[in-house]
JSON list of C-alpha atoms in Angstrom, two decimals:
[
{"chain": "A", "resi": 1488, "resn": "MET", "atom": "CA", "xyz": [-69.58, 11.15, -28.35]},
{"chain": "A", "resi": 1489, "resn": "PRO", "atom": "CA", "xyz": [-68.14, 13.83, -26.89]},
{"chain": "A", "resi": 1490, "resn": "PHE", "atom": "CA", "xyz": [-68.55, 12.10, -23.29]},
{"chain": "A", "resi": 1491, "resn": "LEU", "atom": "CA", "xyz": [-66.74, 9.13, -25.76]},
{"chain": "A", "resi": 1492, "resn": "ILE", "atom": "CA", "xyz": [-64.05, 11.53, -26.92]},
{"chain": "A", "resi": 1493, "resn": "ALA", "atom": "CA", "xyz": [-62.83, 12.80, -23.19]},
{"chain": "A", "resi": 1494, "resn": "VAL", "atom": "CA", "xyz": [-62.23, 9.05, -21.79]},
{"chain": "A", "resi": 1495, "resn": "LEU", "atom": "CA", "xyz": [-60.62, 7.88, -24.90]},
{"chain": "A", "resi": 1496, "resn": "GLY", "atom": "CA", "xyz": [-58.20, 11.65, -24.26]},
{"chain": "A", "resi": 1497, "resn": "VAL", "atom": "CA", "xyz": [-58.35, 11.05, -19.96]},
{"chain": "A", "resi": 1498, "resn": "LEU", "atom": "CA", "xyz": [-56.81, 7.09, -20.78]},
{"chain": "A", "resi": 1499, "resn": "GLY", "atom": "CA", "xyz": [-54.25, 8.81, -23.57]},
{"chain": "A", "resi": 1500, "resn": "ALA", "atom": "CA", "xyz": [-52.68, 10.92, -21.56]},
{"chain": "A", "resi": 1501, "resn": "ALA", "atom": "CA", "xyz": [-52.86, 7.86, -18.48]},
{"chain": "A", "resi": 1502, "resn": "ALA", "atom": "CA", "xyz": [-51.08, 5.58, -20.82]},
{"chain": "A", "resi": 1503, "resn": "PHE", "atom": "CA", "xyz": [-48.63, 8.19, -21.66]},
{"chain": "A", "resi": 1504, "resn": "TRP", "atom": "CA", "xyz": [-47.77, 9.08, -18.51]},
{"chain": "A", "resi": 1505, "resn": "TRP", "atom": "CA", "xyz": [-47.82, 6.10, -17.16]},
{"chain": "A", "resi": 1506, "resn": "TYR", "atom": "CA", "xyz": [-45.51, 5.11, -19.84]},
{"chain": "A", "resi": 1507, "resn": "ARG", "atom": "CA", "xyz": [-43.42, 8.51, -19.14]},
{"chain": "A", "resi": 1508, "resn": "MET", "atom": "CA", "xyz": [-42.46, 7.06, -15.44]},
{"chain": "A", "resi": 1509, "resn": "LYS", "atom": "CA", "xyz": [-41.45, 3.84, -15.86]},
{"chain": "A", "resi": 1510, "resn": "ALA", "atom": "CA", "xyz": [-39.08, 4.87, -18.53]},
{"chain": "A", "resi": 1511, "resn": "MET", "atom": "CA", "xyz": [-37.89, 7.63, -15.71]},
{"chain": "A", "resi": 1512, "resn": "ASN", "atom": "CA", "xyz": [-38.02, 4.21, -13.21]},
{"chain": "A", "resi": 1513, "resn": "ASP", "atom": "CA", "xyz": [-35.50, 2.86, -15.07]},
{"chain": "A", "resi": 1514, "resn": "ALA", "atom": "CA", "xyz": [-33.53, 5.38, -15.58]},
{"chain": "A", "resi": 1515, "resn": "ALA", "atom": "CA", "xyz": [-33.23, 6.21, -11.83]},
{"chain": "A", "resi": 1516, "resn": "ARG", "atom": "CA", "xyz": [-32.81, 2.55, -11.60]},
{"chain": "A", "resi": 1517, "resn": "GLU", "atom": "CA", "xyz": [-29.68, 2.65, -13.87]},
{"chain": "A", "resi": 1518, "resn": "VAL", "atom": "CA", "xyz": [-28.16, 5.89, -12.48]},
{"chain": "A", "resi": 1519, "resn": "ALA", "atom": "CA", "xyz": [-28.19, 3.44, -8.95]},
{"chain": "A", "resi": 1520, "resn": "ASP", "atom": "CA", "xyz": [-26.71, 0.52, -10.45]},
{"chain": "A", "resi": 1521, "resn": "VAL", "atom": "CA", "xyz": [-23.68, 2.95, -12.59]},
{"chain": "A", "resi": 1522, "resn": "VAL", "atom": "CA", "xyz": [-23.63, 4.54, -8.85]},
{"chain": "A", "resi": 1523, "resn": "GLY", "atom": "CA", "xyz": [-23.16, 1.39, -6.99]},
{"chain": "A", "resi": 1524, "resn": "ARG", "atom": "CA", "xyz": [-20.56, -0.61, -9.21]},
{"chain": "A", "resi": 1525, "resn": "VAL", "atom": "CA", "xyz": [-18.71, 2.88, -8.78]},
{"chain": "A", "resi": 1526, "resn": "GLN", "atom": "CA", "xyz": [-18.74, 2.78, -4.96]},
{"chain": "A", "resi": 1527, "resn": "GLY", "atom": "CA", "xyz": [-18.39, -0.76, -5.18]},
{"chain": "A", "resi": 1528, "resn": "ASN", "atom": "CA", "xyz": [-15.21, -0.17, -7.42]},
{"chain": "A", "resi": 1529, "resn": "ILE", "atom": "CA", "xyz": [-13.93, 1.87, -4.71]},
{"chain": "A", "resi": 1530, "resn": "ARG", "atom": "CA", "xyz": [-14.57, -0.34, -1.94]},
{"chain": "A", "resi": 1531, "resn": "ARG", "atom": "CA", "xyz": [-12.37, -2.82, -3.63]},
{"chain": "A", "resi": 1532, "resn": "LYS", "atom": "CA", "xyz": [-10.13, -0.87, -4.11]},
{"chain": "A", "resi": 1533, "resn": "LYS", "atom": "CA", "xyz": [-9.57, 0.91, -1.14]},
{"chain": "A", "resi": 1534, "resn": "LEU", "atom": "CA", "xyz": [-9.65, -3.11, 0.25]},
{"chain": "A", "resi": 1535, "resn": "ARG", "atom": "CA", "xyz": [-6.77, -3.39, -2.22]},
{"chain": "A", "resi": 1536, "resn": "LYS", "atom": "CA", "xyz": [-4.28, -1.29, -1.26]},
{"chain": "A", "resi": 1537, "resn": "GLN", "atom": "CA", "xyz": [-5.20, -1.83, 2.69]},
{"chain": "A", "resi": 1538, "resn": "ALA", "atom": "CA", "xyz": [-4.53, -5.22, 1.84]},
{"chain": "A", "resi": 1539, "resn": "ALA", "atom": "CA", "xyz": [-0.78, -3.99, 0.25]},
{"chain": "A", "resi": 1540, "resn": "LEU", "atom": "CA", "xyz": [-0.28, -2.90, 3.11]},
{"chain": "A", "resi": 1541, "resn": "SER", "atom": "CA", "xyz": [-0.93, -5.60, 5.51]},
{"chain": "A", "resi": 1542, "resn": "PRO", "atom": "CA", "xyz": [2.11, -7.04, 6.17]},
{"chain": "A", "resi": 1543, "resn": "LEU", "atom": "CA", "xyz": [3.17, -3.48, 7.11]},
{"chain": "A", "resi": 1544, "resn": "THR", "atom": "CA", "xyz": [0.82, -2.60, 9.57]},
{"chain": "A", "resi": 1545, "resn": "ALA", "atom": "CA", "xyz": [1.34, -5.52, 11.28]},
{"chain": "A", "resi": 1546, "resn": "ILE", "atom": "CA", "xyz": [4.46, -4.88, 12.68]},
{"chain": "A", "resi": 1547, "resn": "ASP", "atom": "CA", "xyz": [4.73, -3.28, 15.82]},
{"chain": "A", "resi": 1548, "resn": "ASP", "atom": "CA", "xyz": [8.82, -3.74, 16.64]},
{"chain": "A", "resi": 1549, "resn": "PRO", "atom": "CA", "xyz": [11.42, -1.87, 15.20]},
{"chain": "A", "resi": 1550, "resn": "VAL", "atom": "CA", "xyz": [14.33, -4.62, 14.99]},
{"chain": "A", "resi": 1551, "resn": "VAL", "atom": "CA", "xyz": [11.28, -6.38, 12.50]},
{"chain": "A", "resi": 1552, "resn": "ALA", "atom": "CA", "xyz": [10.36, -2.91, 10.76]},
{"chain": "A", "resi": 1553, "resn": "ALA", "atom": "CA", "xyz": [14.09, -2.44, 10.31]},
{"chain": "A", "resi": 1554, "resn": "ALA", "atom": "CA", "xyz": [14.32, -6.50, 8.68]},
{"chain": "A", "resi": 1555, "resn": "THR", "atom": "CA", "xyz": [11.81, -4.92, 6.25]},
{"chain": "A", "resi": 1556, "resn": "LEU", "atom": "CA", "xyz": [12.97, -1.79, 5.14]},
{"chain": "A", "resi": 1557, "resn": "ILE", "atom": "CA", "xyz": [16.31, -3.10, 4.48]},
{"chain": "A", "resi": 1558, "resn": "THR", "atom": "CA", "xyz": [14.49, -5.94, 2.45]},
{"chain": "A", "resi": 1559, "resn": "ALA", "atom": "CA", "xyz": [12.45, -3.72, 0.53]},
{"chain": "A", "resi": 1560, "resn": "ILE", "atom": "CA", "xyz": [15.64, -1.99, -0.45]},
{"chain": "A", "resi": 1561, "resn": "VAL", "atom": "CA", "xyz": [17.21, -4.30, -1.29]},
{"chain": "A", "resi": 1562, "resn": "SER", "atom": "CA", "xyz": [14.89, -6.25, -2.78]},
{"chain": "A", "resi": 1563, "resn": "GLU", "atom": "CA", "xyz": [14.16, -3.72, -5.42]},
{"chain": "A", "resi": 1564, "resn": "ASN", "atom": "CA", "xyz": [17.04, -4.53, -7.81]},
{"chain": "A", "resi": 1565, "resn": "GLY", "atom": "CA", "xyz": [15.71, -8.31, -7.67]},
{"chain": "A", "resi": 1566, "resn": "PRO", "atom": "CA", "xyz": [15.03, -10.95, -5.33]},
{"chain": "A", "resi": 1567, "resn": "VAL", "atom": "CA", "xyz": [17.25, -11.09, -2.62]},
{"chain": "A", "resi": 1568, "resn": "LEU", "atom": "CA", "xyz": [19.72, -14.42, -2.79]},
{"chain": "A", "resi": 1569, "resn": "PRO", "atom": "CA", "xyz": [21.00, -16.65, -0.26]},
{"chain": "A", "resi": 1570, "resn": "GLN", "atom": "CA", "xyz": [24.33, -14.73, 0.12]},
{"chain": "A", "resi": 1571, "resn": "ARG", "atom": "CA", "xyz": [22.53, -11.33, 0.39]},
{"chain": "A", "resi": 1572, "resn": "GLU", "atom": "CA", "xyz": [20.19, -12.71, 2.72]},
{"chain": "A", "resi": 1573, "resn": "ALA", "atom": "CA", "xyz": [23.07, -13.78, 4.61]},
{"chain": "A", "resi": 1574, "resn": "VAL", "atom": "CA", "xyz": [24.42, -10.46, 4.48]},
{"chain": "A", "resi": 1575, "resn": "ILE", "atom": "CA", "xyz": [20.79, -9.26, 5.64]},
{"chain": "A", "resi": 1576, "resn": "ARG", "atom": "CA", "xyz": [21.45, -11.64, 8.80]},
{"chain": "A", "resi": 1577, "resn": "ALA", "atom": "CA", "xyz": [23.90, -10.09, 9.44]},
{"chain": "A", "resi": 1578, "resn": "VAL", "atom": "CA", "xyz": [23.43, -6.83, 10.25]},
{"chain": "A", "resi": 1579, "resn": "ILE", "atom": "CA", "xyz": [20.27, -7.70, 11.80]},
{"chain": "A", "resi": 1580, "resn": "SER", "atom": "CA", "xyz": [22.27, -9.75, 14.40]},
{"chain": "A", "resi": 1581, "resn": "GLU", "atom": "CA", "xyz": [24.32, -6.87, 14.75]},
{"chain": "A", "resi": 1582, "resn": "ILE", "atom": "CA", "xyz": [20.66, -5.30, 17.06]},
{"chain": "A", "resi": 1583, "resn": "ALA", "atom": "CA", "xyz": [19.11, -8.59, 17.93]},
{"chain": "A", "resi": 1584, "resn": "ASP", "atom": "CA", "xyz": [19.54, -12.33, 19.14]},
{"chain": "A", "resi": 1585, "resn": "LYS", "atom": "CA", "xyz": [19.52, -14.87, 16.70]},
{"chain": "A", "resi": 1586, "resn": "LYS", "atom": "CA", "xyz": [15.99, -16.55, 17.25]},
{"chain": "A", "resi": 1587, "resn": "LYS", "atom": "CA", "xyz": [14.76, -12.60, 16.88]},
{"chain": "A", "resi": 1588, "resn": "THR", "atom": "CA", "xyz": [17.44, -11.74, 13.43]},
{"chain": "A", "resi": 1589, "resn": "ASP", "atom": "CA", "xyz": [15.80, -15.36, 12.03]},
{"chain": "A", "resi": 1590, "resn": "GLU", "atom": "CA", "xyz": [12.36, -14.88, 13.00]},
{"chain": "A", "resi": 1591, "resn": "ALA", "atom": "CA", "xyz": [12.79, -10.28, 11.22]},
{"chain": "A", "resi": 1592, "resn": "VAL", "atom": "CA", "xyz": [14.13, -11.90, 8.08]},
{"chain": "A", "resi": 1593, "resn": "ILE", "atom": "CA", "xyz": [11.56, -14.32, 7.36]},
{"chain": "A", "resi": 1594, "resn": "TYR", "atom": "CA", "xyz": [8.85, -12.02, 7.87]},
{"chain": "A", "resi": 1595, "resn": "ALA", "atom": "CA", "xyz": [11.33, -9.39, 6.02]},
{"chain": "A", "resi": 1596, "resn": "LYS", "atom": "CA", "xyz": [11.88, -11.60, 3.00]},
{"chain": "A", "resi": 1597, "resn": "TRP", "atom": "CA", "xyz": [7.63, -12.58, 2.85]},
{"chain": "A", "resi": 1598, "resn": "ALA", "atom": "CA", "xyz": [6.92, -8.30, 3.65]},
{"chain": "A", "resi": 1599, "resn": "ALA", "atom": "CA", "xyz": [9.63, -7.50, 1.09]},
{"chain": "A", "resi": 1600, "resn": "ALA", "atom": "CA", "xyz": [7.27, -9.79, -1.71]},
{"chain": "A", "resi": 1601, "resn": "GLN", "atom": "CA", "xyz": [4.35, -8.94, -0.72]},
{"chain": "A", "resi": 1602, "resn": "ILE", "atom": "CA", "xyz": [4.67, -5.32, -1.74]},
{"chain": "A", "resi": 1603, "resn": "ASP", "atom": "CA", "xyz": [6.13, -4.17, -4.63]},
{"chain": "A", "resi": 1604, "resn": "ASP", "atom": "CA", "xyz": [7.07, -0.64, -4.45]},
{"chain": "A", "resi": 1605, "resn": "THR", "atom": "CA", "xyz": [9.60, 0.56, -1.87]},
{"chain": "A", "resi": 1606, "resn": "THR", "atom": "CA", "xyz": [8.34, 3.94, -1.52]},
{"chain": "A", "resi": 1607, "resn": "ILE", "atom": "CA", "xyz": [5.55, 2.18, 0.51]},
{"chain": "A", "resi": 1608, "resn": "VAL", "atom": "CA", "xyz": [7.17, 0.38, 2.30]},
{"chain": "A", "resi": 1609, "resn": "ILE", "atom": "CA", "xyz": [9.33, 3.81, 3.29]},
{"chain": "A", "resi": 1610, "resn": "ASP", "atom": "CA", "xyz": [6.27, 5.62, 3.81]},
{"chain": "A", "resi": 1611, "resn": "LYS", "atom": "CA", "xyz": [4.92, 3.19, 6.37]},
{"chain": "A", "resi": 1612, "resn": "LEU", "atom": "CA", "xyz": [7.98, 1.83, 7.96]},
{"chain": "A", "resi": 1613, "resn": "ALA", "atom": "CA", "xyz": [10.09, 5.30, 8.24]},
{"chain": "A", "resi": 1614, "resn": "PRO", "atom": "CA", "xyz": [8.00, 7.00, 10.89]},
{"chain": "A", "resi": 1615, "resn": "PHE", "atom": "CA", "xyz": [7.33, 3.84, 12.74]},
{"chain": "A", "resi": 1616, "resn": "LEU", "atom": "CA", "xyz": [11.16, 3.52, 13.59]},
{"chain": "A", "resi": 1617, "resn": "ARG", "atom": "CA", "xyz": [11.49, 7.50, 13.65]},
{"chain": "A", "resi": 1618, "resn": "GLU", "atom": "CA", "xyz": [8.91, 7.55, 16.97]},
{"chain": "A", "resi": 1619, "resn": "ARG", "atom": "CA", "xyz": [10.75, 4.16, 18.35]},
{"chain": "A", "resi": 1620, "resn": "LEU", "atom": "CA", "xyz": [14.63, 5.13, 17.59]},
{"chain": "A", "resi": 1621, "resn": "ASP", "atom": "CA", "xyz": [17.08, 8.40, 18.94]},
{"chain": "A", "resi": 1622, "resn": "VAL", "atom": "CA", "xyz": [19.10, 10.13, 16.40]},
{"chain": "A", "resi": 1623, "resn": "ALA", "atom": "CA", "xyz": [22.00, 7.72, 16.69]},
{"chain": "A", "resi": 1624, "resn": "GLU", "atom": "CA", "xyz": [20.12, 5.06, 16.23]},
{"chain": "A", "resi": 1625, "resn": "ARG", "atom": "CA", "xyz": [18.78, 6.58, 13.38]},
{"chain": "A", "resi": 1626, "resn": "ASN", "atom": "CA", "xyz": [21.44, 6.77, 11.68]},
{"chain": "A", "resi": 1627, "resn": "ASP", "atom": "CA", "xyz": [22.37, 3.35, 12.18]},
{"chain": "A", "resi": 1628, "resn": "LEU", "atom": "CA", "xyz": [19.56, 2.11, 10.45]},
{"chain": "A", "resi": 1629, "resn": "LEU", "atom": "CA", "xyz": [21.19, 4.54, 7.43]},
{"chain": "A", "resi": 1630, "resn": "GLN", "atom": "CA", "xyz": [24.08, 2.81, 7.51]},
{"chain": "A", "resi": 1631, "resn": "MET", "atom": "CA", "xyz": [22.78, -0.77, 8.11]},
{"chain": "A", "resi": 1632, "resn": "VAL", "atom": "CA", "xyz": [21.02, -0.30, 4.59]},
{"chain": "A", "resi": 1633, "resn": "ASN", "atom": "CA", "xyz": [24.39, 0.62, 3.41]},
{"chain": "A", "resi": 1634, "resn": "ARG", "atom": "CA", "xyz": [26.39, -2.26, 4.71]},
{"chain": "A", "resi": 1635, "resn": "ALA", "atom": "CA", "xyz": [23.60, -4.94, 3.63]},
{"chain": "A", "resi": 1636, "resn": "ALA", "atom": "CA", "xyz": [23.64, -3.21, 0.00]},
{"chain": "A", "resi": 1637, "resn": "GLN", "atom": "CA", "xyz": [26.98, -3.58, -0.69]},
{"chain": "A", "resi": 1638, "resn": "GLY", "atom": "CA", "xyz": [27.63, -7.03, 0.95]},
{"chain": "A", "resi": 1639, "resn": "GLY", "atom": "CA", "xyz": [26.87, -10.19, -1.47]},
{"chain": "A", "resi": 1640, "resn": "GLU", "atom": "CA", "xyz": [27.43, -11.12, -4.68]},
{"chain": "A", "resi": 1641, "resn": "LYS", "atom": "CA", "xyz": [27.78, -7.87, -6.08]},
{"chain": "A", "resi": 1642, "resn": "LYS", "atom": "CA", "xyz": [27.02, -4.11, -4.57]},
{"chain": "A", "resi": 1643, "resn": "LEU", "atom": "CA", "xyz": [24.25, -2.54, -5.37]},
{"chain": "A", "resi": 1644, "resn": "GLU", "atom": "CA", "xyz": [23.46, 1.21, -5.97]},
{"chain": "A", "resi": 1645, "resn": "ILE", "atom": "CA", "xyz": [20.73, 2.16, -4.10]},
{"chain": "A", "resi": 1646, "resn": "ALA", "atom": "CA", "xyz": [18.70, 4.96, -5.67]},
{"chain": "A", "resi": 1647, "resn": "ASP", "atom": "CA", "xyz": [19.89, 8.24, -4.42]},
{"chain": "A", "resi": 1648, "resn": "GLN", "atom": "CA", "xyz": [15.88, 8.90, -4.07]},
{"chain": "A", "resi": 1649, "resn": "ARG", "atom": "CA", "xyz": [15.46, 5.97, -1.85]},
{"chain": "A", "resi": 1650, "resn": "MET", "atom": "CA", "xyz": [17.66, 6.79, 0.71]},
{"chain": "A", "resi": 1651, "resn": "LEU", "atom": "CA", "xyz": [16.93, 10.78, 0.46]},
{"chain": "A", "resi": 1652, "resn": "ARG", "atom": "CA", "xyz": [13.31, 9.80, 0.66]},
{"chain": "A", "resi": 1653, "resn": "LEU", "atom": "CA", "xyz": [14.22, 7.53, 3.84]},
{"chain": "A", "resi": 1654, "resn": "ARG", "atom": "CA", "xyz": [16.35, 10.05, 5.40]},
{"chain": "A", "resi": 1655, "resn": "GLN", "atom": "CA", "xyz": [13.80, 12.58, 5.19]},
{"chain": "A", "resi": 1656, "resn": "LYS", "atom": "CA", "xyz": [11.22, 10.21, 6.20]},
{"chain": "A", "resi": 1657, "resn": "LEU", "atom": "CA", "xyz": [13.42, 8.93, 9.44]},
{"chain": "A", "resi": 1658, "resn": "GLY", "atom": "CA", "xyz": [13.55, 12.96, 10.65]},
{"chain": "A", "resi": 1659, "resn": "PHE", "atom": "CA", "xyz": [16.82, 13.94, 9.38]},
{"chain": "A", "resi": 1660, "resn": "GLU", "atom": "CA", "xyz": [17.32, 17.36, 7.68]},
{"chain": "A", "resi": 1661, "resn": "VAL", "atom": "CA", "xyz": [17.41, 16.71, 3.51]},
{"chain": "A", "resi": 1662, "resn": "ASN", "atom": "CA", "xyz": [19.53, 19.23, 0.97]}
]
C-alpha cells in the first residue's frame, strides 16, 4: 500500500509540474506575440514615416528642392490654384530654363500634396539647400518664397514661425 501511495504521489507531482510548465509556456508565447506585434507596429510606423518623406529624399537638384519648398509653404493655406501655380512658375523660371521649370513645378506640386506637414519639408530641404547655395542665393530663395506668396489670386500670409524656421534652417541668424 505505501508503494501505491508513493507511485500516485509521484504521478500527481509530475502532472502538477507538467501543468505548470504548460501554463508557463503559454504565458511565454503570449509575451512573445505581444513583443512581435509591438516590433511590427514600430517597423510599420518607421516605414510610413519613410514613405511620407520619400518624395523629399528623392530630390537631388536645388531647383526642384526650391520649387518644392516654395510650393509646400504656399500650399499650406490651401490647394495651389492655376494663378498661384503661374506665380510659382514665374519665380522658378528666374533660376532655371523652361524645361527645368516645368519639371520642377510638376514634381513640387506632387511632393507637396504627398506631405501634409510643411515643417517636415522645411526640415528636410532647407539643409540640402544650405549646403548647395551661397548666402546671396539663400537670400534670393527667401525673397522667392515671399514673391510666390504675394502673387496669385490673393496675398497669402505666411506664418512667421515658418519663415523663422526656414531662415534658421538655411543658416541665417534668427533673433
